[in-house]
PDB file of C-alpha atoms and ligand atoms in Angstrom:
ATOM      1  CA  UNK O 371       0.000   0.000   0.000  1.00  0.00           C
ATOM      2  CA  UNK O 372       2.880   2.364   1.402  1.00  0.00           C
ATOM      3  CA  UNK O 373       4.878   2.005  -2.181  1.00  0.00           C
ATOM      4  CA  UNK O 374       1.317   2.512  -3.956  1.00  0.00           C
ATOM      5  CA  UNK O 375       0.782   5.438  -2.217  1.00  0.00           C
ATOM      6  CA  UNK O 376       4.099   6.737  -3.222  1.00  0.00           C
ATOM      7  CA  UNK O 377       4.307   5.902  -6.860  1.00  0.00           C
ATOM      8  CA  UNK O 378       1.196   7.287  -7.433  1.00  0.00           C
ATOM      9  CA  UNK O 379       1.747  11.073  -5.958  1.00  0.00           C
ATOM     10  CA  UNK O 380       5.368  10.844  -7.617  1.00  0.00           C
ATOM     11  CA  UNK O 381       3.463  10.341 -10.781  1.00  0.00           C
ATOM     12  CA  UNK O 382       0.827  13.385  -9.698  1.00  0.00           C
ATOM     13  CA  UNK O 383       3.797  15.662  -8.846  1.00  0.00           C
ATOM     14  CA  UNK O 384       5.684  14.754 -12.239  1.00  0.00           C
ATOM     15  CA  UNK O 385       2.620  15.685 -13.998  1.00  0.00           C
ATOM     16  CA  UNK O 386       1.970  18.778 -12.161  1.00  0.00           C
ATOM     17  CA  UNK O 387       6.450  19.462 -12.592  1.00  0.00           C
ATOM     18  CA  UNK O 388       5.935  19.055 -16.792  1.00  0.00           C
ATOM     19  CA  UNK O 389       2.695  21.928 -16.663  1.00  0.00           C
ATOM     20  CA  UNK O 390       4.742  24.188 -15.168  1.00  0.00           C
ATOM     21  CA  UNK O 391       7.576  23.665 -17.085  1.00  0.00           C
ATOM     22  CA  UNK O 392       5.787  24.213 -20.096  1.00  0.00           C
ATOM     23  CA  UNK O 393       3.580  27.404 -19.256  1.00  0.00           C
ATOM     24  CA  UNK O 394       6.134  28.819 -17.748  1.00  0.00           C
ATOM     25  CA  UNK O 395       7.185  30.557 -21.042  1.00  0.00           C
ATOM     26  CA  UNK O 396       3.085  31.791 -21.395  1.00  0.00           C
ATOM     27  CA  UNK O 397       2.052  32.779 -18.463  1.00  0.00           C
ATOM     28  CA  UNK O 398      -1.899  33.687 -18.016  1.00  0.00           C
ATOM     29  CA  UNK O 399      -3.208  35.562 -14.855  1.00  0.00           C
ATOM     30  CA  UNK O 400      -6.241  35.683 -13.116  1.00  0.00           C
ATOM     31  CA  UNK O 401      -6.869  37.605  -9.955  1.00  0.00           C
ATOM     32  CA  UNK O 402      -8.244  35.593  -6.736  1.00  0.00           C
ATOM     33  CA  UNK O 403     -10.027  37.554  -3.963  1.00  0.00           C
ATOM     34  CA  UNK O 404      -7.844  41.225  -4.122  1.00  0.00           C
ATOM     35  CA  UNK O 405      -5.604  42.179  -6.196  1.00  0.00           C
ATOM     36  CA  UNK O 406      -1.992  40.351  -5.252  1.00  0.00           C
ATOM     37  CA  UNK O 407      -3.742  36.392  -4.998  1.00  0.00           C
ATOM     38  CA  UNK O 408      -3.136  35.023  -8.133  1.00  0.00           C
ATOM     39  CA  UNK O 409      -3.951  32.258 -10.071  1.00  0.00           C
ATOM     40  CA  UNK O 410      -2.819  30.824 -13.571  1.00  0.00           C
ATOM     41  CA  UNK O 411      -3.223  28.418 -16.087  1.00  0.00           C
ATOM     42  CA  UNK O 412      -0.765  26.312 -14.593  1.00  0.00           C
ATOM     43  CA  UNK O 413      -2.223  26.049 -11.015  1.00  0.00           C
ATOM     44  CA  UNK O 414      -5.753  24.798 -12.811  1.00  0.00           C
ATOM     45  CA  UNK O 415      -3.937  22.823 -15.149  1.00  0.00           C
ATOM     46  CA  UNK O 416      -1.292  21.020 -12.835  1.00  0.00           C
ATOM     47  CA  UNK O 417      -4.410  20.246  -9.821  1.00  0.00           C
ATOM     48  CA  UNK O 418      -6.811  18.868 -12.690  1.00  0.00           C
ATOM     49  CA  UNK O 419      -3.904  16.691 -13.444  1.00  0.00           C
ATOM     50  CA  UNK O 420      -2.852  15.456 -10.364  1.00  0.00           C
ATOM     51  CA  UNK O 421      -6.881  14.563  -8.953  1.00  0.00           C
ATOM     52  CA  UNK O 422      -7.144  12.697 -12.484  1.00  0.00           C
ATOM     53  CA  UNK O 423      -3.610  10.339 -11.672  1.00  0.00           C
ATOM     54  CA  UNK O 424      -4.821  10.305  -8.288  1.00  0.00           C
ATOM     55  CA  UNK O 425      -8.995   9.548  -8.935  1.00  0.00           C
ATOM     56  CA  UNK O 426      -7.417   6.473 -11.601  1.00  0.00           C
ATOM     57  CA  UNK O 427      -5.736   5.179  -8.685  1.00  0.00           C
ATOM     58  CA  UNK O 428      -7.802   5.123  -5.558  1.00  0.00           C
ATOM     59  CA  UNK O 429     -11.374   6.437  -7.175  1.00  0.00           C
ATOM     60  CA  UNK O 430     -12.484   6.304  -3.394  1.00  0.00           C
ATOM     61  CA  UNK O 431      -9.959   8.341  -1.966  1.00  0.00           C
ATOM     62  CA  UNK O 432     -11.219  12.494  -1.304  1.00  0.00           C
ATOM     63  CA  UNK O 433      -9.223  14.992  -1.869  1.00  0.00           C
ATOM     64  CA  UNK O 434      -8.887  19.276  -0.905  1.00  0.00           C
ATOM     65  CA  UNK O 435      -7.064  20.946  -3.001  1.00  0.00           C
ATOM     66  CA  UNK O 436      -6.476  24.362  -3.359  1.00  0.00           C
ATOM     67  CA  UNK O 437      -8.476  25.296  -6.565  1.00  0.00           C
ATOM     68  CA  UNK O 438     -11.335  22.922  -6.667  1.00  0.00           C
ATOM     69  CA  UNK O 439     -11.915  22.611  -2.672  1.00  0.00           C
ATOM     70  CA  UNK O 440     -12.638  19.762  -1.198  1.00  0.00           C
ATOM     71  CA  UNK O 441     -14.350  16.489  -2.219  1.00  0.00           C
ATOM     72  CA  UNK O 442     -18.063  16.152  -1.034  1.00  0.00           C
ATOM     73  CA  UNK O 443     -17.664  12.149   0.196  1.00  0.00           C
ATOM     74  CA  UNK O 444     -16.086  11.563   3.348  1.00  0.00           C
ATOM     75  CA  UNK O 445     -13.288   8.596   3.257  1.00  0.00           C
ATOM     76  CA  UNK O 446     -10.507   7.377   5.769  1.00  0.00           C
ATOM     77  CA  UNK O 447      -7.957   8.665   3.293  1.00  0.00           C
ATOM     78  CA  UNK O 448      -7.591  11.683   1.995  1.00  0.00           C
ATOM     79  CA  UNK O 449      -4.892  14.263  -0.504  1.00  0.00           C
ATOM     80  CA  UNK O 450      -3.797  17.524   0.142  1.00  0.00           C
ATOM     81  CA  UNK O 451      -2.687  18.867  -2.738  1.00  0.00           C
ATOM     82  CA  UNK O 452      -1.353  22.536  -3.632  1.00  0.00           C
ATOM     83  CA  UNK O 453      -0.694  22.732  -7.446  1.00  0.00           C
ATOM     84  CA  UNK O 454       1.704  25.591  -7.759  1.00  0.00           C
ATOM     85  CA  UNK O 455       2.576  26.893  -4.372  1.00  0.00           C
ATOM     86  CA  UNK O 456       4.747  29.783  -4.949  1.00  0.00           C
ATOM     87  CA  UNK O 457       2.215  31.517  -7.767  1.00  0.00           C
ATOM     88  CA  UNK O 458       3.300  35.060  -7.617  1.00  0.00           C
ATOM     89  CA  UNK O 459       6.742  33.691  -8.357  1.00  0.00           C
ATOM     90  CA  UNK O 460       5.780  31.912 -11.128  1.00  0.00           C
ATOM     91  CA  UNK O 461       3.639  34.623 -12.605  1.00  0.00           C
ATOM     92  CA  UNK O 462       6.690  36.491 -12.688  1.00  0.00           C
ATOM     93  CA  UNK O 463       8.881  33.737 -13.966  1.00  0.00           C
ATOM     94  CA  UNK O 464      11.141  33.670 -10.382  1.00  0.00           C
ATOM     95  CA  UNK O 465      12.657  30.832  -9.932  1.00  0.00           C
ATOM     96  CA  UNK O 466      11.042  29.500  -6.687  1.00  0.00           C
ATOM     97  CA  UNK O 467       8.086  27.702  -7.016  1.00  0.00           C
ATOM     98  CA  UNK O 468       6.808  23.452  -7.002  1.00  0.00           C
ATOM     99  CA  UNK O 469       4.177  21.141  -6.342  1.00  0.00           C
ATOM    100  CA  UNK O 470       2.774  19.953  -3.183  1.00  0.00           C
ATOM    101  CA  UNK O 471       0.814  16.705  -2.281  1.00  0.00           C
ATOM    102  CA  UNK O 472       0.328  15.044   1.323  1.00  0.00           C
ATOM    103  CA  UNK O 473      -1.647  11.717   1.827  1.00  0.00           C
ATOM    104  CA  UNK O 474      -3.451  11.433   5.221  1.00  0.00           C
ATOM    105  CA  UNK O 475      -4.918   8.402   6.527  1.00  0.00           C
ATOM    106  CA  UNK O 476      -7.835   8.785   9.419  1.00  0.00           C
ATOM    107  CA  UNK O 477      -6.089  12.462   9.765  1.00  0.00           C
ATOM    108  CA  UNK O 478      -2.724  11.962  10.305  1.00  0.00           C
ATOM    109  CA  UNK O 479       0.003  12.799   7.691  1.00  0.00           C
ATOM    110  CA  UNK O 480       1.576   9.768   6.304  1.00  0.00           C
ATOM    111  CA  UNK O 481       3.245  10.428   3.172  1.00  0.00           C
ATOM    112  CA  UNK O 482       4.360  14.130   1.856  1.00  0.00           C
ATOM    113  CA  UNK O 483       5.965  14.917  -1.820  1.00  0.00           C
ATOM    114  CA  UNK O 484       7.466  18.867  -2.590  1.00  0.00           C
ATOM    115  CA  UNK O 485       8.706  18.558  -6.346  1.00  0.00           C
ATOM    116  CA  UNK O 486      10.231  21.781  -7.832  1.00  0.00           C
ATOM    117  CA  UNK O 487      10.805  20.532 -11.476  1.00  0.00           C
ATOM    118  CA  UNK O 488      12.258  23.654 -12.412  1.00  0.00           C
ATOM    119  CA  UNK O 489      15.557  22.624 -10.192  1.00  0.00           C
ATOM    120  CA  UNK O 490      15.041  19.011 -10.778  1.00  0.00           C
ATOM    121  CA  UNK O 491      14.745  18.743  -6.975  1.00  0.00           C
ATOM    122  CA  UNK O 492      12.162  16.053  -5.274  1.00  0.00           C
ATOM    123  CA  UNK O 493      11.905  16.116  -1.876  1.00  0.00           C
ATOM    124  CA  UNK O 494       9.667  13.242  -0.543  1.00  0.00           C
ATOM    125  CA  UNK O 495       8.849  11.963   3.168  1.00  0.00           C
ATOM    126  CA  UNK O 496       6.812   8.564   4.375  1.00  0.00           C
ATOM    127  CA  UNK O 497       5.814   8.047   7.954  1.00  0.00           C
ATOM    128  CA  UNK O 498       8.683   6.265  10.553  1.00  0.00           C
ATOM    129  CA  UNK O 499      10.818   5.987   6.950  1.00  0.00           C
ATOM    130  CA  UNK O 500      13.054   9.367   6.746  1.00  0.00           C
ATOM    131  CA  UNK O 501      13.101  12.087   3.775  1.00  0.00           C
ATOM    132  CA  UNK O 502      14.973  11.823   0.917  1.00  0.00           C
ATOM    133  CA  UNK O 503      16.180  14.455  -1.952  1.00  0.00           C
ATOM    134  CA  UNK O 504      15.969  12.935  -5.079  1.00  0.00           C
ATOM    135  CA  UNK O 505      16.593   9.473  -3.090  1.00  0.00           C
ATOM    136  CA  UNK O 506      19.271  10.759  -0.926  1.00  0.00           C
ATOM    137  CA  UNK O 507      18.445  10.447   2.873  1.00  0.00           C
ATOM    138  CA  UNK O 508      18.183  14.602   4.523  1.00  0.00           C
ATOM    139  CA  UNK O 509      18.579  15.765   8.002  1.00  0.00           C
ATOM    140  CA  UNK O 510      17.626  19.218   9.559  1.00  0.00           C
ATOM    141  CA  UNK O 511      20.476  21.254  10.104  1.00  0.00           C
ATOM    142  CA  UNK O 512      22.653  21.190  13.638  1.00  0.00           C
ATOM    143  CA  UNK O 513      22.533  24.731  14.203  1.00  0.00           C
ATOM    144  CA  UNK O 514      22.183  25.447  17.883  1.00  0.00           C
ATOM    145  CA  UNK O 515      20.856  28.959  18.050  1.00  0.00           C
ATOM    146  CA  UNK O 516      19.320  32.006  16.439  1.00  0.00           C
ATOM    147  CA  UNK O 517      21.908  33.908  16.319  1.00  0.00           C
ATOM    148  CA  UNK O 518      23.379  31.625  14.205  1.00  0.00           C
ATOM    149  CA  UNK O 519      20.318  30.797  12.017  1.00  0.00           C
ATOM    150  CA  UNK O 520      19.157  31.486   8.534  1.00  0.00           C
ATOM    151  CA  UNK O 521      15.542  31.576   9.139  1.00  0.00           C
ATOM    152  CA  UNK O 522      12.689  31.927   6.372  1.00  0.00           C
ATOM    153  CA  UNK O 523       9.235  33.409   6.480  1.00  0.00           C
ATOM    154  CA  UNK O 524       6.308  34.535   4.358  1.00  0.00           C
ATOM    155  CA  UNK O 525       3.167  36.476   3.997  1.00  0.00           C
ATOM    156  CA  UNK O 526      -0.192  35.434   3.667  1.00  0.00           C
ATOM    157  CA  UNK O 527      -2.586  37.564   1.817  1.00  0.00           C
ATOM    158  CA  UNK O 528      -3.951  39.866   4.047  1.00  0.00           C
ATOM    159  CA  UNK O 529      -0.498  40.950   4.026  1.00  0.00           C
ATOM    160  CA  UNK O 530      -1.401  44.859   2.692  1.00  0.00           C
ATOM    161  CA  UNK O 531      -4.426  45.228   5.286  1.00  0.00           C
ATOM    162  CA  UNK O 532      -2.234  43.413   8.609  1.00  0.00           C
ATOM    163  CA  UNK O 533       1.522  44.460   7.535  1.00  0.00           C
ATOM    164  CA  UNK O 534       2.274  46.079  10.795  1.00  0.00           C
ATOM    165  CA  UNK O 535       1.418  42.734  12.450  1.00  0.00           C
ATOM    166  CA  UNK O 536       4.042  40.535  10.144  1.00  0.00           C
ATOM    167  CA  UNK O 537       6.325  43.530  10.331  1.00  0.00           C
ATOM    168  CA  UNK O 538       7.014  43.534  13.417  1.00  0.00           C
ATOM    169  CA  UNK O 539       7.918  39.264  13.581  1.00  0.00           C
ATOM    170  CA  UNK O 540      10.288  40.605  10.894  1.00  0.00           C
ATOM    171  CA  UNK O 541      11.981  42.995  12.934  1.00  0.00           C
ATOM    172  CA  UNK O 542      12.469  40.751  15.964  1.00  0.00           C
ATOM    173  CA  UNK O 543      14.380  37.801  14.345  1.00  0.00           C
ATOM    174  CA  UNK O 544      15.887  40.306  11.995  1.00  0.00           C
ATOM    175  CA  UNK O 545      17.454  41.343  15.335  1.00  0.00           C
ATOM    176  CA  UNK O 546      18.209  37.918  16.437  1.00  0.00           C
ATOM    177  CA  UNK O 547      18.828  35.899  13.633  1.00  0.00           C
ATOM    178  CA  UNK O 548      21.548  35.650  11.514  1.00  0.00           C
ATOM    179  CA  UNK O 549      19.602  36.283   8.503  1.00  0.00           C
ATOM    180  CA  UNK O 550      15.981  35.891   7.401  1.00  0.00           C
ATOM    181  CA  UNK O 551      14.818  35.262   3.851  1.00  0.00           C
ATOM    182  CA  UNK O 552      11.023  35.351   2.492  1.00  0.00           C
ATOM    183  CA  UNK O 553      11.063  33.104  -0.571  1.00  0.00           C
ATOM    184  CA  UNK O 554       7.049  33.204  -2.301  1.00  0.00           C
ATOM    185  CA  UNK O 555       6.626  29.627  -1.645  1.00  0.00           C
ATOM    186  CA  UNK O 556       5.893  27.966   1.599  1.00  0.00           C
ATOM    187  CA  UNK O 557       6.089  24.295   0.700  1.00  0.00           C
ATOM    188  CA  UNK O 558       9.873  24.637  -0.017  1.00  0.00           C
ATOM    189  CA  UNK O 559      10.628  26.888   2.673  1.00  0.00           C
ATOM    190  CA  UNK O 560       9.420  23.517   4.584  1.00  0.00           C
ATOM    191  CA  UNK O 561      11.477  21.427   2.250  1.00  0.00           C
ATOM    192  CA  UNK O 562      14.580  23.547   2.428  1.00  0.00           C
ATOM    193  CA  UNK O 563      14.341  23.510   6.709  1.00  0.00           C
ATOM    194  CA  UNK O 564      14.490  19.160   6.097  1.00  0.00           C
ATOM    195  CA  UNK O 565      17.270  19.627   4.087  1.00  0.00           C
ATOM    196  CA  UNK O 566      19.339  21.160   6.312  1.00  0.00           C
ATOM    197  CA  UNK O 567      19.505  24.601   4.088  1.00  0.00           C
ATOM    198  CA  UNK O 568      17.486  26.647   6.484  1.00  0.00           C
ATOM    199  CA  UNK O 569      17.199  26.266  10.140  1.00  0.00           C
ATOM    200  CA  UNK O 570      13.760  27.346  11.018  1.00  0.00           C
ATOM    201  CA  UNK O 571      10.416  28.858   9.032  1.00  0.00           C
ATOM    202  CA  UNK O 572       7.451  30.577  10.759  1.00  0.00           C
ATOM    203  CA  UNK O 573       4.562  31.732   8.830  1.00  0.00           C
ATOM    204  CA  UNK O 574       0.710  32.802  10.172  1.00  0.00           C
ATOM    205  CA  UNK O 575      -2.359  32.452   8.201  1.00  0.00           C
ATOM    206  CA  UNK O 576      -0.736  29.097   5.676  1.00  0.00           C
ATOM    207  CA  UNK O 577      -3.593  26.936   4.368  1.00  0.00           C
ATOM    208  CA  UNK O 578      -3.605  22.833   4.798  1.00  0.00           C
ATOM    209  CA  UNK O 579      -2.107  22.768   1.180  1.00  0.00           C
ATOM    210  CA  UNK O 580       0.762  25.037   2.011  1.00  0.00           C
ATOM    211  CA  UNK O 581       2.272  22.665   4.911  1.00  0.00           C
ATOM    212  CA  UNK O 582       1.042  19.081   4.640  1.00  0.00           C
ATOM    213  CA  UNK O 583       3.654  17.965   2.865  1.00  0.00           C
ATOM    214  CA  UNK O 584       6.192  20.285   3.722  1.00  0.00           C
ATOM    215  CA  UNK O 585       5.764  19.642   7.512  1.00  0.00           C
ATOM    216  CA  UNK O 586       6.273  15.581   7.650  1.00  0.00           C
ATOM    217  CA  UNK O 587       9.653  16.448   5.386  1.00  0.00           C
ATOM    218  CA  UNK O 588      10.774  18.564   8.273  1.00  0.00           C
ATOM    219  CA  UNK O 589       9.562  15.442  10.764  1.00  0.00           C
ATOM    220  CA  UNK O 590      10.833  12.980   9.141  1.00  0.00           C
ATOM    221  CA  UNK O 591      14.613  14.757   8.564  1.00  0.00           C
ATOM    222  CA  UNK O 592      14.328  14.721  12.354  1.00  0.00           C
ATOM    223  CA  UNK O 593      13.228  18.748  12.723  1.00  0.00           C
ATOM    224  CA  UNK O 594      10.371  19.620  14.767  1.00  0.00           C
ATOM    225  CA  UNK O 595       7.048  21.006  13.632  1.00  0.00           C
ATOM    226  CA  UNK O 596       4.470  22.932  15.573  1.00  0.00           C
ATOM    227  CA  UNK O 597       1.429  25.424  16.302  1.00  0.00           C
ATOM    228  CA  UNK O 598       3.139  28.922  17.398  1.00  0.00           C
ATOM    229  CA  UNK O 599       2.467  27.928  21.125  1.00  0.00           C
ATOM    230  CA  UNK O 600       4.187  25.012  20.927  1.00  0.00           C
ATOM    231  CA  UNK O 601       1.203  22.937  20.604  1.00  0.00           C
ATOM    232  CA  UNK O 602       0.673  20.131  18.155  1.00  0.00           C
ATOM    233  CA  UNK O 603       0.652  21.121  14.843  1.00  0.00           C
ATOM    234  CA  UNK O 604      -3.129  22.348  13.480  1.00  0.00           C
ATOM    235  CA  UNK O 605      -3.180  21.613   9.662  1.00  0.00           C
ATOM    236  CA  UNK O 606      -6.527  23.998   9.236  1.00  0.00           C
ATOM    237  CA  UNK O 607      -4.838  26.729  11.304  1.00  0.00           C
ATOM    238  CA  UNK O 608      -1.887  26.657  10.278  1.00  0.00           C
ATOM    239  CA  UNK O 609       0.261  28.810  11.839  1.00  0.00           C
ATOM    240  CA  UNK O 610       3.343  26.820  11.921  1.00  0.00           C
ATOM    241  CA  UNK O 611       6.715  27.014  12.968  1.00  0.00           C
ATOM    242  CA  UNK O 612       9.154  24.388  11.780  1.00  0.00           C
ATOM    243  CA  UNK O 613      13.093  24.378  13.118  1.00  0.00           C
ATOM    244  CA  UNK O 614      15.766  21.924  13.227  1.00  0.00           C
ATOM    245  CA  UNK O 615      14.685  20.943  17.186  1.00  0.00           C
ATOM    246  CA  UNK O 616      17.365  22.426  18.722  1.00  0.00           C
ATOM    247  CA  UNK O 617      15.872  26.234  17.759  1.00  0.00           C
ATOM    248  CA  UNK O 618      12.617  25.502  18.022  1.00  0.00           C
ATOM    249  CA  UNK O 619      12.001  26.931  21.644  1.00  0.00           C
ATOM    250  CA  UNK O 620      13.944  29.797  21.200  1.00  0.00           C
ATOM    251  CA  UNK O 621      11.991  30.458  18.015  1.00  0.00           C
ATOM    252  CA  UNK O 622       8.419  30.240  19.682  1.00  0.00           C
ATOM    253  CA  UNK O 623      10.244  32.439  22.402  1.00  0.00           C
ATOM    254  CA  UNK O 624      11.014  35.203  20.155  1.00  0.00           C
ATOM    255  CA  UNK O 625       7.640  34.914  18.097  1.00  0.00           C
ATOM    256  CA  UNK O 626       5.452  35.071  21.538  1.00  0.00           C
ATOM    257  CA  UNK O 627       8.287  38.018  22.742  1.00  0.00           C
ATOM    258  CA  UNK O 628       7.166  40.311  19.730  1.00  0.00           C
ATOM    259  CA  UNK O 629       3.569  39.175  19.600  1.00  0.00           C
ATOM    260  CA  UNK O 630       2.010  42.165  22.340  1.00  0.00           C
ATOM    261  CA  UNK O 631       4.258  44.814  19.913  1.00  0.00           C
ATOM    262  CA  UNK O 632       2.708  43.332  16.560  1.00  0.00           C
ATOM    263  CA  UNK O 633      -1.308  43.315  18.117  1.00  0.00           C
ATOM    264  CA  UNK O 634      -0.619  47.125  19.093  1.00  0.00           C
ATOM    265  CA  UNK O 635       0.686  48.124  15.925  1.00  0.00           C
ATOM    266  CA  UNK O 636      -2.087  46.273  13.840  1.00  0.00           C
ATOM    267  CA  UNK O 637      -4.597  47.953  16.265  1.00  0.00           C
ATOM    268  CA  UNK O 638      -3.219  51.195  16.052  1.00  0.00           C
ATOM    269  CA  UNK O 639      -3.313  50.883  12.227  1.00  0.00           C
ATOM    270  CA  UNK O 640      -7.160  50.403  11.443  1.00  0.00           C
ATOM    271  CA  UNK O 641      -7.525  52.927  13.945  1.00  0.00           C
ATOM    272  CA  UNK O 642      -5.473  55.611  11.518  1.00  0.00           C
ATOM    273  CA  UNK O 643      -7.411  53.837   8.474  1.00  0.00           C
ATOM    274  CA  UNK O 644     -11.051  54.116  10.407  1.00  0.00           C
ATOM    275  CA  UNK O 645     -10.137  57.755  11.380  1.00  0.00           C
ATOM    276  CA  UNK O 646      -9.305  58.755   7.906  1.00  0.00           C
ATOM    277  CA  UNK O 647     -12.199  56.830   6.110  1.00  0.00           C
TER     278      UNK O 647
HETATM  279  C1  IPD Y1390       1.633  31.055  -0.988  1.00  0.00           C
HETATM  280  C2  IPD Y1390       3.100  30.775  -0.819  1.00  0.00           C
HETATM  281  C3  IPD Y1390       3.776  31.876  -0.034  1.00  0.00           C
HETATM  282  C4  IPD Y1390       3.102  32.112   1.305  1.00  0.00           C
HETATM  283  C5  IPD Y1390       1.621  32.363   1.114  1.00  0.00           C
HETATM  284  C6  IPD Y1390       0.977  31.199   0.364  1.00  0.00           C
HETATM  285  P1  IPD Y1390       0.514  30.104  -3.245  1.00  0.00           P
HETATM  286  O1  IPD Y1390       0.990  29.992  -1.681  1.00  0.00           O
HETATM  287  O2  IPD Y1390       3.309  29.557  -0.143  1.00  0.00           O
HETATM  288  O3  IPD Y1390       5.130  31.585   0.237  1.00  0.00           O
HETATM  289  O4  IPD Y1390       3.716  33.208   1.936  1.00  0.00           O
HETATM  290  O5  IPD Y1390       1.045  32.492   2.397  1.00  0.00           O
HETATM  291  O6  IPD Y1390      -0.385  31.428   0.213  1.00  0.00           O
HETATM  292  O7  IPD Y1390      -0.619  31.084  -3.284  1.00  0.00           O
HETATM  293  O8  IPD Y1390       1.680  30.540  -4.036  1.00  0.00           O
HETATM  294  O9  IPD Y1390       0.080  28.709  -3.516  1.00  0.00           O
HETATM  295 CA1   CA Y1391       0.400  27.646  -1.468  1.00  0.00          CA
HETATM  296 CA1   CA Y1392      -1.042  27.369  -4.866  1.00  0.00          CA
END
């Protein structure tokens, strides 16, 4: 079943890797719900094919993906599946962007695939058996503190009408933190924290789609993965942090440190924007 499982979501993500290979060179854009969510050819294209490899395989399974929503029957197992995470990237032809698809049995995680076909890089995670890039066994990173730290983040969509909020998470590990990046796509900032490139990601507001796979990669390379208090992580809340273990405290630490800061300046902001309305 486990290799089944496997074969067949390699085979979605290859499918989903060749349409955005090949409308990357003509690129058409849609707007979403405002004006920066975006959606293309390529994320309808790439989801339709990967329910259609997956529906041929296990017609019983459901599935919620990020374009079609989810599948009306109930059923013990289920697909997560993001297209094209990293679409404004894409749209734009910057290099960062893949395919996402999780498995879940009676709602746990058991099998994850991250496939960026534009680097050739497949990043792929089963439950109790490791991650591997492009076959080869990865581990977190052994960095023992922020200071030392490459970190990664990334805005949700709301980011225009609640930028004082993410600013200010910004501005604290900026502090801390040897460096922070924001890459546009959310399932490799995952991938890249199991492979050891990145020591930690934290991000507010991610969809199930976004992190499925991308969180058992960090599990299985032996990171940790959680809710922002610590808690267990909550796939339809996601607002995750992922480190390399040893960080992950200190992380959550900083995160809850600039949390009072970031509710003030939010508040104070659609109090300016009510008062000048
Ligand atoms: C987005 C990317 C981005 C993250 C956003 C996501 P999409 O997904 O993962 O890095 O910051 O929150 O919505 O729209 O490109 O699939
Ligand atoms: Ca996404
Ligand atoms: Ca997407």
């Amino acid at each position: 079943m486990n290799n089944e499982i496997e074969q067949v979501a390699l085979r979605a993500a290859r499918a989903a890797g060749r349409i955005h290979l090949k409308r990357l060179s003509r690129i058409t854009i849609n707007r979403k719900s405002n004006s920066i969510d975006l959606v293309t050819e390529a994320d309808r294209e790439s989801e339709a094919a990967i329910i259609d490899v997956i529906h041929r395989a296990f017609p019983t399974h459901a599935i919620l993906a990020e374009e079609s929503g989810a599948s009306a029957h109930q059923s013990d197992h289920r697909w997560i599946i993001d297209p094209l995470d990293g679409t404004t990237n894409f749209a734009h032809g910057y290099p960062q962007f893949c395919v996402s698809i999780a498995y879940e049995r009676r709602g746990r995680v058991q099998f994850g695939v991250v496939f960026d076909a534009l680097k050739k890089e497949c990043f792929i995670a089963q439950r109790g058996q490791g991650a591997r890039l492009n076959g080869k066994p990865i581990r977190v990173s052994t960095t023992p503190n922020l200071c030392a730290a490459l970190l990664c983040t990334g805005f949700a969509y709301d980011r225009r009408e609640r930028r004082r909020f993410y600013l200010c998470f910004w501005e604290e590990l900026m502090t801390r933190a040897q460096g922070v990046r924001r890459t546009g796509s959310a399932a490799l900032d995952l991938a890249y924290v199991a492979a050891g490139r990145t020591d930690g990601f934290w991000e507010f507001g991610l969809r199930p789609w976004d992190v499925a796979a991308g969180a058992i990669l960090v599990e299985e390379a032996r990171g940790r993965v959680s809710n922002m208090d610590a808690s267990e992580l909550d796939l339809a809340g996601a607002n995750i942090v992922a480190t390399n273990g040893r960080l992950h405290e200190q992380l959550i630490e900083a995160i809850a440190q600039a949390r009072p800061e970031a509710d003030r300046r939010q508040a104070e902001m659609l109090r300016e924007t009510k008062a000048s309305a």
